[in-house]
CSV table of C-alpha atoms in Angstrom, one decimal:
chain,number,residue,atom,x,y,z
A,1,UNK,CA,2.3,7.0,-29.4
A,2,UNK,CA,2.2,10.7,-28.4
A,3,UNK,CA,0.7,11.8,-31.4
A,4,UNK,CA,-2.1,8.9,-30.8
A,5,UNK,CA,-2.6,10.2,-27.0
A,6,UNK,CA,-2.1,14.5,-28.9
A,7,UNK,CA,-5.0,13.3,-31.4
A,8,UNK,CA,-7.4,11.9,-29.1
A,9,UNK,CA,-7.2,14.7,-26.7
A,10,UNK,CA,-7.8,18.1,-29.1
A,11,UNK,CA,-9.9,15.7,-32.3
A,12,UNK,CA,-11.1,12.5,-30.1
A,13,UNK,CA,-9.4,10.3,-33.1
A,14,UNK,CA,-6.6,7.3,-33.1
A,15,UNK,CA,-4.9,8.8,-35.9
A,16,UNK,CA,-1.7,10.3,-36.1
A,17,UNK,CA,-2.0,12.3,-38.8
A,18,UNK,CA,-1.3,16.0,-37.7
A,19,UNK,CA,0.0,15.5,-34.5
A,20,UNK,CA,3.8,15.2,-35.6
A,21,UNK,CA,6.0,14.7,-38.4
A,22,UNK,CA,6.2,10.9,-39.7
A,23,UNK,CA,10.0,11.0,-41.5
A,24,UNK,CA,10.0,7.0,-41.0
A,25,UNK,CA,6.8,6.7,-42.7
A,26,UNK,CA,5.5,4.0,-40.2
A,27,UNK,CA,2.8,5.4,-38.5
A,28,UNK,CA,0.8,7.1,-40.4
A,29,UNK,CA,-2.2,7.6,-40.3
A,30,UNK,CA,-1.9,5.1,-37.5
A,31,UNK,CA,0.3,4.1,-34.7
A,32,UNK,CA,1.5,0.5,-35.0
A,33,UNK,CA,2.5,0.9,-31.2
A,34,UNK,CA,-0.1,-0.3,-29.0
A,35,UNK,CA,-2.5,2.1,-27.5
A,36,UNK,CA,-1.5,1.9,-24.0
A,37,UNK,CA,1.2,4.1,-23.5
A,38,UNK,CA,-0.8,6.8,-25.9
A,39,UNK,CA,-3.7,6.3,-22.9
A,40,UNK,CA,-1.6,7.2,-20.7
A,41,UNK,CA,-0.5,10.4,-22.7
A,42,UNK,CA,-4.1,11.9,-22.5
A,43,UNK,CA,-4.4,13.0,-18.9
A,44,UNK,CA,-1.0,14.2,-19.0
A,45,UNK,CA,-1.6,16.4,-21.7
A,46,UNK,CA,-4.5,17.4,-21.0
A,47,UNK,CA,-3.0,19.1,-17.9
A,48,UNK,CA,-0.1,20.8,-20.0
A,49,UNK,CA,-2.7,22.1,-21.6
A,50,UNK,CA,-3.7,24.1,-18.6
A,51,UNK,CA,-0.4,24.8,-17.0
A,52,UNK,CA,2.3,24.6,-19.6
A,53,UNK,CA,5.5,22.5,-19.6
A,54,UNK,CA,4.1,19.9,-22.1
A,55,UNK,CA,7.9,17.8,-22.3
A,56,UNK,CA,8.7,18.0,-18.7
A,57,UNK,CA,5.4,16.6,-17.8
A,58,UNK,CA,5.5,13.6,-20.6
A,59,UNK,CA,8.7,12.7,-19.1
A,60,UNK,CA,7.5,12.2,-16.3
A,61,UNK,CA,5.4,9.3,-16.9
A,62,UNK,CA,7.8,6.3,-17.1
A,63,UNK,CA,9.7,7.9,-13.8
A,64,UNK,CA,6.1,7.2,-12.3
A,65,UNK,CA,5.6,3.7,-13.7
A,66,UNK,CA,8.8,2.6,-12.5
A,67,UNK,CA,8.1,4.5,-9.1
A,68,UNK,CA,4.6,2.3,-8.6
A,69,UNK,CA,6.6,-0.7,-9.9
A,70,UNK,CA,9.2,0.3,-7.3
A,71,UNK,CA,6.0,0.3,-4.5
A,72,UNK,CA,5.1,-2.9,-6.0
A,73,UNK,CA,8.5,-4.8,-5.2
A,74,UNK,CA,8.2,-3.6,-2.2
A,75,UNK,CA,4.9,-5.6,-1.6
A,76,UNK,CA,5.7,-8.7,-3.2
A,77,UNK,CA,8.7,-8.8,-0.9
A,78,UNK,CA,6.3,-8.4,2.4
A,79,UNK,CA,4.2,-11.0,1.1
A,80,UNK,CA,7.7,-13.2,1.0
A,81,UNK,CA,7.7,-12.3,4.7
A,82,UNK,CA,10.9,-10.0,4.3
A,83,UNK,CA,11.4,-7.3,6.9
A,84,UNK,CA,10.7,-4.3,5.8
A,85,UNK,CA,14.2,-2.7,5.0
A,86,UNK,CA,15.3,-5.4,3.1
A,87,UNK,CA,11.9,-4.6,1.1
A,88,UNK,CA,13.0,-1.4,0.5
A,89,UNK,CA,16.4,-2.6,-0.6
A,90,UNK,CA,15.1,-4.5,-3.2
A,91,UNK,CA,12.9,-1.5,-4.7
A,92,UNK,CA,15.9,1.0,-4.1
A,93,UNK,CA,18.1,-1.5,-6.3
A,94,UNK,CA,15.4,-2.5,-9.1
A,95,UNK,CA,15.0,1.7,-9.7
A,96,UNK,CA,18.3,3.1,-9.5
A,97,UNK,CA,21.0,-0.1,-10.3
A,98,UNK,CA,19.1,-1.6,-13.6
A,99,UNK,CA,18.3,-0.3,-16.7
A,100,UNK,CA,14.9,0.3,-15.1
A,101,UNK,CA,16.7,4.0,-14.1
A,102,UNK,CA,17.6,4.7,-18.2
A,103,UNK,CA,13.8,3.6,-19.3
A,104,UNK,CA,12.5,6.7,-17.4
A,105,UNK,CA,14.6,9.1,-19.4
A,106,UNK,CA,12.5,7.8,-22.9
A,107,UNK,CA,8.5,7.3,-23.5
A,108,UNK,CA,9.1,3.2,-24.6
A,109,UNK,CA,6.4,0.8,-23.3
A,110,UNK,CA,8.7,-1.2,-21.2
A,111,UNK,CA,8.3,0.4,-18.0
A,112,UNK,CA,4.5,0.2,-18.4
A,113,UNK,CA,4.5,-3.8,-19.2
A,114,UNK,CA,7.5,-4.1,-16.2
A,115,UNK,CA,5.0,-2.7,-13.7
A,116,UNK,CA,2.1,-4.6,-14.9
A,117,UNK,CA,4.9,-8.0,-14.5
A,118,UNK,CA,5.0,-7.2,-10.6
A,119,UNK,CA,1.3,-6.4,-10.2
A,120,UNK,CA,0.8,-9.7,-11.4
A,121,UNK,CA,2.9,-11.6,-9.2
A,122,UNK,CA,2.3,-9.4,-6.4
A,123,UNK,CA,-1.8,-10.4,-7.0
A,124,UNK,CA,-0.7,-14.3,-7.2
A,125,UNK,CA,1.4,-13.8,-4.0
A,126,UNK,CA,-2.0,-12.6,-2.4
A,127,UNK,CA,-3.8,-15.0,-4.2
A,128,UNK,CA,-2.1,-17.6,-2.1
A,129,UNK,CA,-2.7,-15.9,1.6
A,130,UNK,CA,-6.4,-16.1,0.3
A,131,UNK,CA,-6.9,-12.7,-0.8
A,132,UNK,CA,-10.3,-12.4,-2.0
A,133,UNK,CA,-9.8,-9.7,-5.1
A,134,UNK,CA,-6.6,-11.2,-6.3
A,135,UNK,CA,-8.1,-13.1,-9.5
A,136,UNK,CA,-9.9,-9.6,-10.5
A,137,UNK,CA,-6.4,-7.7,-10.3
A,138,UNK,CA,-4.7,-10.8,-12.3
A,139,UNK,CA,-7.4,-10.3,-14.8
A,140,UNK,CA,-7.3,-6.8,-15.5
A,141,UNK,CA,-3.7,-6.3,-15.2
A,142,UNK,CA,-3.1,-9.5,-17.6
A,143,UNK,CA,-5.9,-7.3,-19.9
A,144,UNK,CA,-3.9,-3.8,-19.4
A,145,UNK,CA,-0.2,-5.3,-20.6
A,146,UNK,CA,-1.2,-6.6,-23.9
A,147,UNK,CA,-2.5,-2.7,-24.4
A,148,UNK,CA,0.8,-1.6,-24.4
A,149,UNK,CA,2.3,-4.9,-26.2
A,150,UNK,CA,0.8,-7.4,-27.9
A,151,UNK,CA,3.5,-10.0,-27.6
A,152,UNK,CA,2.6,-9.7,-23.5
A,153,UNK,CA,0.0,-12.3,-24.7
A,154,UNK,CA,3.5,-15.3,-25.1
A,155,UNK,CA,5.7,-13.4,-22.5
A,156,UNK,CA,3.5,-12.4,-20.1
A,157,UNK,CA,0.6,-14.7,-20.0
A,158,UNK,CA,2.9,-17.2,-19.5
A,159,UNK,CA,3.1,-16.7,-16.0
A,160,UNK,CA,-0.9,-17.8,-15.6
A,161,UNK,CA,0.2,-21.1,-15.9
A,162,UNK,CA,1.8,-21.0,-12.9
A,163,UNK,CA,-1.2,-20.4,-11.1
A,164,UNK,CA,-2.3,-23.5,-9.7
A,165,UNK,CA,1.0,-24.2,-7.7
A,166,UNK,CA,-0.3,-21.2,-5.8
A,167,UNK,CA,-4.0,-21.6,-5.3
A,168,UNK,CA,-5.9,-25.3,-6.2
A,169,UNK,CA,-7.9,-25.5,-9.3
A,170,UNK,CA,-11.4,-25.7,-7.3
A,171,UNK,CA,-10.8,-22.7,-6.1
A,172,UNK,CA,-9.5,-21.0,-9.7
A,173,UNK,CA,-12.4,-22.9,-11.2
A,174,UNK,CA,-14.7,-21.0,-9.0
A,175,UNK,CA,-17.6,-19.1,-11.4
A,176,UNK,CA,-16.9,-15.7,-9.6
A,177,UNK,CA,-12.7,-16.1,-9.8
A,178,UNK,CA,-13.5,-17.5,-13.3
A,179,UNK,CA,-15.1,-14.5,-14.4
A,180,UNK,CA,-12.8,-12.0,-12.4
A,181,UNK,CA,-9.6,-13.9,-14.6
A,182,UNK,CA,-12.0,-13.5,-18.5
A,183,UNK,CA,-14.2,-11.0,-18.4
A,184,UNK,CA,-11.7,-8.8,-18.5
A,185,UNK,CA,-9.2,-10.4,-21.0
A,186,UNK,CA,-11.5,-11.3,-23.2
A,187,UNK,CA,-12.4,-8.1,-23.7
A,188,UNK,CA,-9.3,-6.7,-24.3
A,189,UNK,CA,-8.5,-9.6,-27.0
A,190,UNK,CA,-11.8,-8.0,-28.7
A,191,UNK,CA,-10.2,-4.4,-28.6
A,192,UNK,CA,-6.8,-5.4,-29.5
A,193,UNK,CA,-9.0,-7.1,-32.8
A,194,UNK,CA,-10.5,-4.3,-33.4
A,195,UNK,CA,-7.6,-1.8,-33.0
A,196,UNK,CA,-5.9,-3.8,-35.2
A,197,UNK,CA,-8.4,-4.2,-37.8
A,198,UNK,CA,-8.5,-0.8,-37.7
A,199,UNK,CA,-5.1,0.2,-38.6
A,200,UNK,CA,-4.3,-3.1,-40.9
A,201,UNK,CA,-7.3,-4.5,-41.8
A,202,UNK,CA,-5.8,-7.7,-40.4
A,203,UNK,CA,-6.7,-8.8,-36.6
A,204,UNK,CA,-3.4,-11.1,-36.3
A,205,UNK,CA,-1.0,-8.4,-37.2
A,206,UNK,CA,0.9,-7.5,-34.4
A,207,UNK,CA,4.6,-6.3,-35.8
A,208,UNK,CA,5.2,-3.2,-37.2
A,209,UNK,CA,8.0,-2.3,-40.0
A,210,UNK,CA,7.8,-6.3,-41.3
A,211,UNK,CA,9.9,-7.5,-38.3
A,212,UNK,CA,9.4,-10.9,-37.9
A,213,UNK,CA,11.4,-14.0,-36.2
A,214,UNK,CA,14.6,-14.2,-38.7
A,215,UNK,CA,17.2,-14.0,-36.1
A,216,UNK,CA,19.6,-17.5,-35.6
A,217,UNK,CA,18.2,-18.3,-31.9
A,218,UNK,CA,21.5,-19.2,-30.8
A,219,UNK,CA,23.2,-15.3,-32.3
A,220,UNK,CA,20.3,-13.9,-30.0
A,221,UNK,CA,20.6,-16.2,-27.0
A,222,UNK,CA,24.1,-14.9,-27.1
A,223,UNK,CA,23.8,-11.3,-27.4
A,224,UNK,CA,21.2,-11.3,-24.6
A,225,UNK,CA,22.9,-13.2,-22.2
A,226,UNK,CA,26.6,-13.9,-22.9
A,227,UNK,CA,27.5,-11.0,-25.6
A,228,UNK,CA,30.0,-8.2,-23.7
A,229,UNK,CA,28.1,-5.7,-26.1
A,230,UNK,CA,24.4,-6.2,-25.3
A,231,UNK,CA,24.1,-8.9,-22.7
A,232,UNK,CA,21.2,-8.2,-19.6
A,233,UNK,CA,24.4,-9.1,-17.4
A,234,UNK,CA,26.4,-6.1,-18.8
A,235,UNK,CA,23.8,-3.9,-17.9
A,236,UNK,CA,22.1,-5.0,-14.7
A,237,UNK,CA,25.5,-6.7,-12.7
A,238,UNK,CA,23.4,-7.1,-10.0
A,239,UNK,CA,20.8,-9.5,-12.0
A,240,UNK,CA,24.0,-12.1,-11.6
A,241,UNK,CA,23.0,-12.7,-7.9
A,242,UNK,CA,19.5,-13.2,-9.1
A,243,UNK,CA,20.7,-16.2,-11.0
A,244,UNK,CA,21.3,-18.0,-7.7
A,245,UNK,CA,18.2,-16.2,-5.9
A,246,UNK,CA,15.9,-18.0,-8.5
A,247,UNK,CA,18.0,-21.4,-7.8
A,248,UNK,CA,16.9,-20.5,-3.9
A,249,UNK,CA,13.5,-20.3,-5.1
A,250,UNK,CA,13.1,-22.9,-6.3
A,251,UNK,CA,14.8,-25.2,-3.4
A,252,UNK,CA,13.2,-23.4,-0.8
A,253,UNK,CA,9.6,-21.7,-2.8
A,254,UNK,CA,9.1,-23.8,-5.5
A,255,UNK,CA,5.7,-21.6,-7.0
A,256,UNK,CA,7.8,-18.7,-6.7
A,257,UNK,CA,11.0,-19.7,-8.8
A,258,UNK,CA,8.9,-21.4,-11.1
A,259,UNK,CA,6.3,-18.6,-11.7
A,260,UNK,CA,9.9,-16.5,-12.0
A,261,UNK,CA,11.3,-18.7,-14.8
A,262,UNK,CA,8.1,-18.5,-16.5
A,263,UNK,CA,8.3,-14.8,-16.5
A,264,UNK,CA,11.9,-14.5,-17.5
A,265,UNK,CA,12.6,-18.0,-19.6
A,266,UNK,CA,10.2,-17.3,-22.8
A,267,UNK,CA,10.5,-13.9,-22.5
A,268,UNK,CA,14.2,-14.3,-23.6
A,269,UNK,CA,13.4,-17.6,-26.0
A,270,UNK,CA,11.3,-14.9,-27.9
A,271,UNK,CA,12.9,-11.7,-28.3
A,272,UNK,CA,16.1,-14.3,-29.2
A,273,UNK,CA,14.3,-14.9,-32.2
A,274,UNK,CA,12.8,-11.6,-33.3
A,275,UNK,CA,14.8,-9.6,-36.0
A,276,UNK,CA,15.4,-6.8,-33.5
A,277,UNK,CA,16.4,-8.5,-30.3
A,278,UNK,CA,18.6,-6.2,-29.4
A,279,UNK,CA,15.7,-3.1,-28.9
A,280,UNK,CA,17.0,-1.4,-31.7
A,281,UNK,CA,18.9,1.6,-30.5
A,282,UNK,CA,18.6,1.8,-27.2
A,283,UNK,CA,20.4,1.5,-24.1
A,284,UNK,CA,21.1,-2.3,-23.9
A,285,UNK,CA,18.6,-5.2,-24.1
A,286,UNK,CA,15.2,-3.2,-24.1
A,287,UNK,CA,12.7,-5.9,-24.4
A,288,UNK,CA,14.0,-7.5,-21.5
A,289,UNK,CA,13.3,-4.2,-19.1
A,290,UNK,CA,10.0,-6.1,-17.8
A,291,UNK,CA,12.0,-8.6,-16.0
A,292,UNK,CA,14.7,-6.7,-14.1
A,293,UNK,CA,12.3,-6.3,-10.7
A,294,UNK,CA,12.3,-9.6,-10.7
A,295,UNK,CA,15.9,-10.5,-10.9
A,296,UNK,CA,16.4,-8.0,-7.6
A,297,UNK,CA,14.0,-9.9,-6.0
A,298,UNK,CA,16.2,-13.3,-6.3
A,299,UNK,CA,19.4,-11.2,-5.5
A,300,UNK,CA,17.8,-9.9,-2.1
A,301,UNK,CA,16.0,-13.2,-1.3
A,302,UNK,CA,19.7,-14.3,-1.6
A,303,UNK,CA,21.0,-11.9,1.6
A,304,UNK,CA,17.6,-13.0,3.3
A,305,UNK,CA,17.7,-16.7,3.1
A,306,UNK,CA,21.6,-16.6,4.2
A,307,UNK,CA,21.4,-14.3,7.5
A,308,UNK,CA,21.8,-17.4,9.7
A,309,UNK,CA,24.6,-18.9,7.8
A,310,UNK,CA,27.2,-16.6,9.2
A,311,UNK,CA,29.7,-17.8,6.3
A,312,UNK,CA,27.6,-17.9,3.6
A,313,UNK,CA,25.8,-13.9,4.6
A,314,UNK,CA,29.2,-12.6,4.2
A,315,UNK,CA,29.8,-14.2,0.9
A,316,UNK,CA,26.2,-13.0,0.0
A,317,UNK,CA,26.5,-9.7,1.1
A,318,UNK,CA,30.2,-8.7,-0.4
A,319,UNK,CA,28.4,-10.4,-3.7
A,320,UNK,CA,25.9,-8.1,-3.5
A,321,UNK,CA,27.7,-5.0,-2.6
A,322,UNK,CA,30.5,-5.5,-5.2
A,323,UNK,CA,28.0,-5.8,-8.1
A,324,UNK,CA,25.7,-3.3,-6.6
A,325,UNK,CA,28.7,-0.5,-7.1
A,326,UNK,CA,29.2,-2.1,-10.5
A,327,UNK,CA,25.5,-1.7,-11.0
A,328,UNK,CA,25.4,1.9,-10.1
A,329,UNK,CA,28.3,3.0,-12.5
A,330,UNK,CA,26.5,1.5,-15.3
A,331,UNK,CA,23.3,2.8,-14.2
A,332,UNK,CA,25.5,6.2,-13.9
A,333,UNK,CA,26.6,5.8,-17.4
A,334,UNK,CA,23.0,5.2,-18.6
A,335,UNK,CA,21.6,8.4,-17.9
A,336,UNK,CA,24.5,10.7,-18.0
A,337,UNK,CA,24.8,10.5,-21.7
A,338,UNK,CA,22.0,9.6,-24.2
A,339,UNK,CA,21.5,6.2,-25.2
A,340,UNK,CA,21.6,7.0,-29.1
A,341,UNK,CA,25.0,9.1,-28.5
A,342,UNK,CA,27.6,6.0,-29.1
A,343,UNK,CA,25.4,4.6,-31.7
A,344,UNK,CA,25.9,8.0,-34.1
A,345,UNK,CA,29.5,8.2,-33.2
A,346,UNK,CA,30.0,4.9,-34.5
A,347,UNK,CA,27.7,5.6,-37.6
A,348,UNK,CA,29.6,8.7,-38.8
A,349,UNK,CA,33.0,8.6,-40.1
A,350,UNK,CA,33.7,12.3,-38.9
A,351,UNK,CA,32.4,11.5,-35.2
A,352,UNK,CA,34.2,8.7,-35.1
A,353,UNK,CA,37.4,9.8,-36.4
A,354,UNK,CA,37.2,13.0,-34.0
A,355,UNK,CA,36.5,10.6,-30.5
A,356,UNK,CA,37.1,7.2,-31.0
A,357,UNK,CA,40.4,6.0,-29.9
A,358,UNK,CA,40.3,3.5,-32.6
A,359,UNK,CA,40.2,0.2,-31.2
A,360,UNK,CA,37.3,-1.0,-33.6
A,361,UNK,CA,36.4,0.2,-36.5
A,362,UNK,CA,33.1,-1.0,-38.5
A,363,UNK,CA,32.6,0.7,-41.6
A,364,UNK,CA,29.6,3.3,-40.6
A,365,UNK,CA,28.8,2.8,-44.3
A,366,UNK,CA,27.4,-0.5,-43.2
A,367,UNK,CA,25.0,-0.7,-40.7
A,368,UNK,CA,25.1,-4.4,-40.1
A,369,UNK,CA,29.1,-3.5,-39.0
A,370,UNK,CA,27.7,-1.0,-36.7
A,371,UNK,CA,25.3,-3.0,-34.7
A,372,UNK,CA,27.5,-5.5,-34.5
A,373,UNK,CA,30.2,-3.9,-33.0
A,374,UNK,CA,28.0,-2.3,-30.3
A,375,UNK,CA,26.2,-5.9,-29.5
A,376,UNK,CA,28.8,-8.2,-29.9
A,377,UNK,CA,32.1,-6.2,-28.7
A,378,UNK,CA,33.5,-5.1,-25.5
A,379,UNK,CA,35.1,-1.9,-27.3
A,380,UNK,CA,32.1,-1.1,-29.6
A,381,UNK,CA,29.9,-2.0,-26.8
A,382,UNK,CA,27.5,1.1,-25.1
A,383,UNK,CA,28.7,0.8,-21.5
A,384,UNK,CA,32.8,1.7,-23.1
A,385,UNK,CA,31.7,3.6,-25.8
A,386,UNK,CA,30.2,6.1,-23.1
A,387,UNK,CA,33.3,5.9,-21.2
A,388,UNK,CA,35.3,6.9,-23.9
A,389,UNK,CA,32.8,9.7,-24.5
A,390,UNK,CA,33.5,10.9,-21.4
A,391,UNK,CA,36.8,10.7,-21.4
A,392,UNK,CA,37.2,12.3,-24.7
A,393,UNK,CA,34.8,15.4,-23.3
A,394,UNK,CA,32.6,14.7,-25.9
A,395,UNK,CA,29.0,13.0,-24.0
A,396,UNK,CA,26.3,15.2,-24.2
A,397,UNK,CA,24.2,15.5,-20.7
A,398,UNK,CA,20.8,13.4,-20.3
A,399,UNK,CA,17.9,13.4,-20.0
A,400,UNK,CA,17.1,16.6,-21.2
A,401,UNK,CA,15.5,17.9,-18.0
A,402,UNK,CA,19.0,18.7,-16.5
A,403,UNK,CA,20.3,20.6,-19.1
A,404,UNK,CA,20.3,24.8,-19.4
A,405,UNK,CA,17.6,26.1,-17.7
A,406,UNK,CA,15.5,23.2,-16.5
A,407,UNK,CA,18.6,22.3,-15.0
A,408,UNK,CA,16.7,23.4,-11.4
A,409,UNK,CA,13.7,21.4,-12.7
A,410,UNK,CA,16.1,17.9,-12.9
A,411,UNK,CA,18.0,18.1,-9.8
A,412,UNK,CA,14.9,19.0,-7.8
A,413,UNK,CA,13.1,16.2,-9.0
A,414,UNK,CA,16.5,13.8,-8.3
A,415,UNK,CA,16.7,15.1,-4.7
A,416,UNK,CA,13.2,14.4,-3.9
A,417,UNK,CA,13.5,10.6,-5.4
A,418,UNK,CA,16.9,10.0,-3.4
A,419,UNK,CA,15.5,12.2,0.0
A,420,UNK,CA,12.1,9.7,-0.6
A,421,UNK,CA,14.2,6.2,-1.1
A,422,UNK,CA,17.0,7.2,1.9
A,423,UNK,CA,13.5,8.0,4.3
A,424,UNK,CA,11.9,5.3,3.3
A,425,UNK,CA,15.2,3.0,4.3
A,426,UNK,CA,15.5,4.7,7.6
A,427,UNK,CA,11.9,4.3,8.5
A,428,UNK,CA,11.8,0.5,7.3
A,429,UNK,CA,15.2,0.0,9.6
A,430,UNK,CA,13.4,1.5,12.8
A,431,UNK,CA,10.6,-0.3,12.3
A,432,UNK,CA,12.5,-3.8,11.8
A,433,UNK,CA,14.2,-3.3,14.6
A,434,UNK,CA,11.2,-2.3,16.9
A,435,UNK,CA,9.5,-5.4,15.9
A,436,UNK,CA,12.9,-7.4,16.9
A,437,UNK,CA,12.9,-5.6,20.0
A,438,UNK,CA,9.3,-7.1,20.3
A,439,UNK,CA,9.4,-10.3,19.6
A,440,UNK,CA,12.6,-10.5,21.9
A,441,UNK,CA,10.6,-8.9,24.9
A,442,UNK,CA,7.6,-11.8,24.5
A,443,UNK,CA,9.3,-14.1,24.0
A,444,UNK,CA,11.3,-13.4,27.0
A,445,UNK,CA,7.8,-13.1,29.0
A,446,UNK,CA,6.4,-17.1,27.6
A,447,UNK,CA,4.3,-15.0,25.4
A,448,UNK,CA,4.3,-16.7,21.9
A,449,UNK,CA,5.8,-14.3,19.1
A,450,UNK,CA,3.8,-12.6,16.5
A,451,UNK,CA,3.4,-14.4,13.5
């Protein structure tokens, strides 16, 4: 994708050939990726070429996307009618307790296709409080995510049909909101042809490598939910709460829940089926990264629908705080050692003699052993197997920005993000509390509250 976004910048071409060296033989002379993320590449290399620092500035852009899909949970919890810190709660958790904090250390697409997930629902959120340019962001936005993955077209689109519990079809029907929502996906099913044309002389291919759907549903249904190796749980505690926050939805906002389930439902059903559910190697289940803002979303709307139940809030909030710490030593785990570390101890016979302990031992001669002792195994499983890393003194550091001398880079960059997230809190509580203060003070005085 790099050398797509390298190749259109110095040659104005959509071949790779050139740009970087192709030892898996899979993309070349073309990316089978899709081009979004390789758009995004341009601008941002484009400016190393004036200024330098080429990596540090390409790692940058998923820390971004997940930044603006941070921004982005925060609005679709104000159009929930949350107070405002709890709307920063839920974008604090979603970037620094999920696996949404290890996608910005890597250039995959997920973060990209997770912040176009929230821009949609934000857009049919405001859809409902009759904002007039919502079906022109739906529309672009649904064009933008199949950009950077085609199978956004089952997983994503989805969500669409969850439209009219939101808004009436006279109103969707309209010629001006009819043309806001096709235009613009039409066109980019007619690029999407093309591209693909292009590179495969087929417009239907959308795979790469000859994955296909060959995995048992039920073996993939398991790893992604239930396994102790690779299940979303394992990696994202917190996303347990936002089991019961999507039941809340839908007792108490049925559009909402269902346009959630929509969102997070096929999504699984799909990736259970495809060969490599499991996101290959890399740090837990990948292809379910566009999801995780909103399971935060159901966990918070959890603390908000139970603050006058004084029983229930406490049960709510030492739920929350107990897999929120959970949530931040795996997230800790995630991005102090690289994702592909535990995956080559296990695959070499010298690493793994040297650190592992020896509670499981695949043959690393057999790479079928291997994956499944880190999917389907609590000992072979990436969360332990970076603890006994660790442990053993043997984890490398990640992301590469805080090692040797960008070490100053890394840490400044962390400070700002915490120093931004821990304002941002302190402002939103002020502010909650002055509009308590408020509302008390009218009410007091007859006035009627705000709304």
């Amino acid at each position: 994708m790099v050398a797509v976004g390298t190749n259109l910048t110095n040659h104005f071409t959509l071949r790779t050939v050139g740009a970087f060296d192709d030892y898996l033989h899979l993309s070349t002379p073309y990316s089978p990726y899709g081009i979004g993320v390789s758009v995004l590449v341009v601008p941002v290399y484009a400016l190393s070429k004036a200024v330098g620092h080429e990596m540090l500035l390409l790692s940058l852009i998923n820390p971004l996307l997940t930044a603006a899909a941070g921004v982005f949970v925060f609005a679709i919890a104000r159009e929930l009618r949350w107070g405002r810190f709890m709307s920063v709660l839920a974008a604090a958790t979603f970037g620094l307790l999920t696996m949404a904090l290890q996608s910005t250390t890597e250039l995959f697409s997920e973060p990209a296709v997770g912040l176009c997930v929230v821009i949609l629902v934000w857009a049919i959120l405001r859809w409902r409080h009759e904002w007039r340019p919502a079906a022109l962001v739906i529309g672009m936005t649904s064009a933008v995510v199949i950009q950077f993955r085609a199978d956004s077209i089952l997983t994503v689109w989805i969500g669409l049909l969850a439209l009219p519990l939101f808004v009436s079809w006279g109103e969707i029907r309209r010629l001006r909101n009819l043309a806001a929502l096709l235009i613009p996906v039409l066109s980019s099913l007619a690029f999407l042809a093309w591209y693909n044309y292009l590179r495969f002389k087929n417009v239907l291919v959308f795979s790469y490598n000859g994955q296909g759907f060959h995995t048992p549903i039920g073996r993939g249904l398991e790893g992604l939910l239930v396994s102790p190796g690779k299940s979303i749980f394992v990696f994202n505690p917190i996303a347990l709460l936002g089991l019961v926050g999507i039941l809340v939805f839908l007792l108490r906002d049925r559009p909402v829940g269902a346009l959630f389930l929509l969102l997070i439902v096929p999504r699984i059903l799909f990736f259970s089926k495809w060969d490599s559910w499991d996101g290959g190697v890399a740090w837990g289940p990948r292809f379910l990264d566009p999801v995780l803002a909103l399971f935060v979303i159901a966990a918070v709307q959890v603390l908000v629908d139970t603050r006058e139940l004084p029983r229930w809030d406490l049960l709510a909030r030492l739920a929350f705080g107990v897999l929120a710490l959970v949530s931040l030593g795996v997230s800790y785990l995630s991005v102090r050692v690289p994702f592909e570390q535990w995956f080559q101890t296990l695959s070499s016979p010298a690493l793994r003699a040297h650190y592992d302990s020896g509670h499981l031992v695949p043959d690393p001669n057999q790479p079928l052993a291997v994956s499944n002792a880190i999917d389907f195994t609590l000992e072979g499983g990436e969360v332990m197997g970076n603890i006994e890393l660790l442990e053993k003194g043997a984890a490398k550091m990640a992301p590469w920005t805080f090692q040797g001398d960008r070490s100053a880079e890394g840490w400044t960059l962390l400070l700002i993000g915490l120093l931004g997230t821990a304002a941002g809190a302190g402002v939103a509580l002020r502010s909650d509390r002055w509009e308590t203060k408020q509302a008390a003070l009218k009410s007091d005085s007859g006035a009627a509250p705000p709304p």
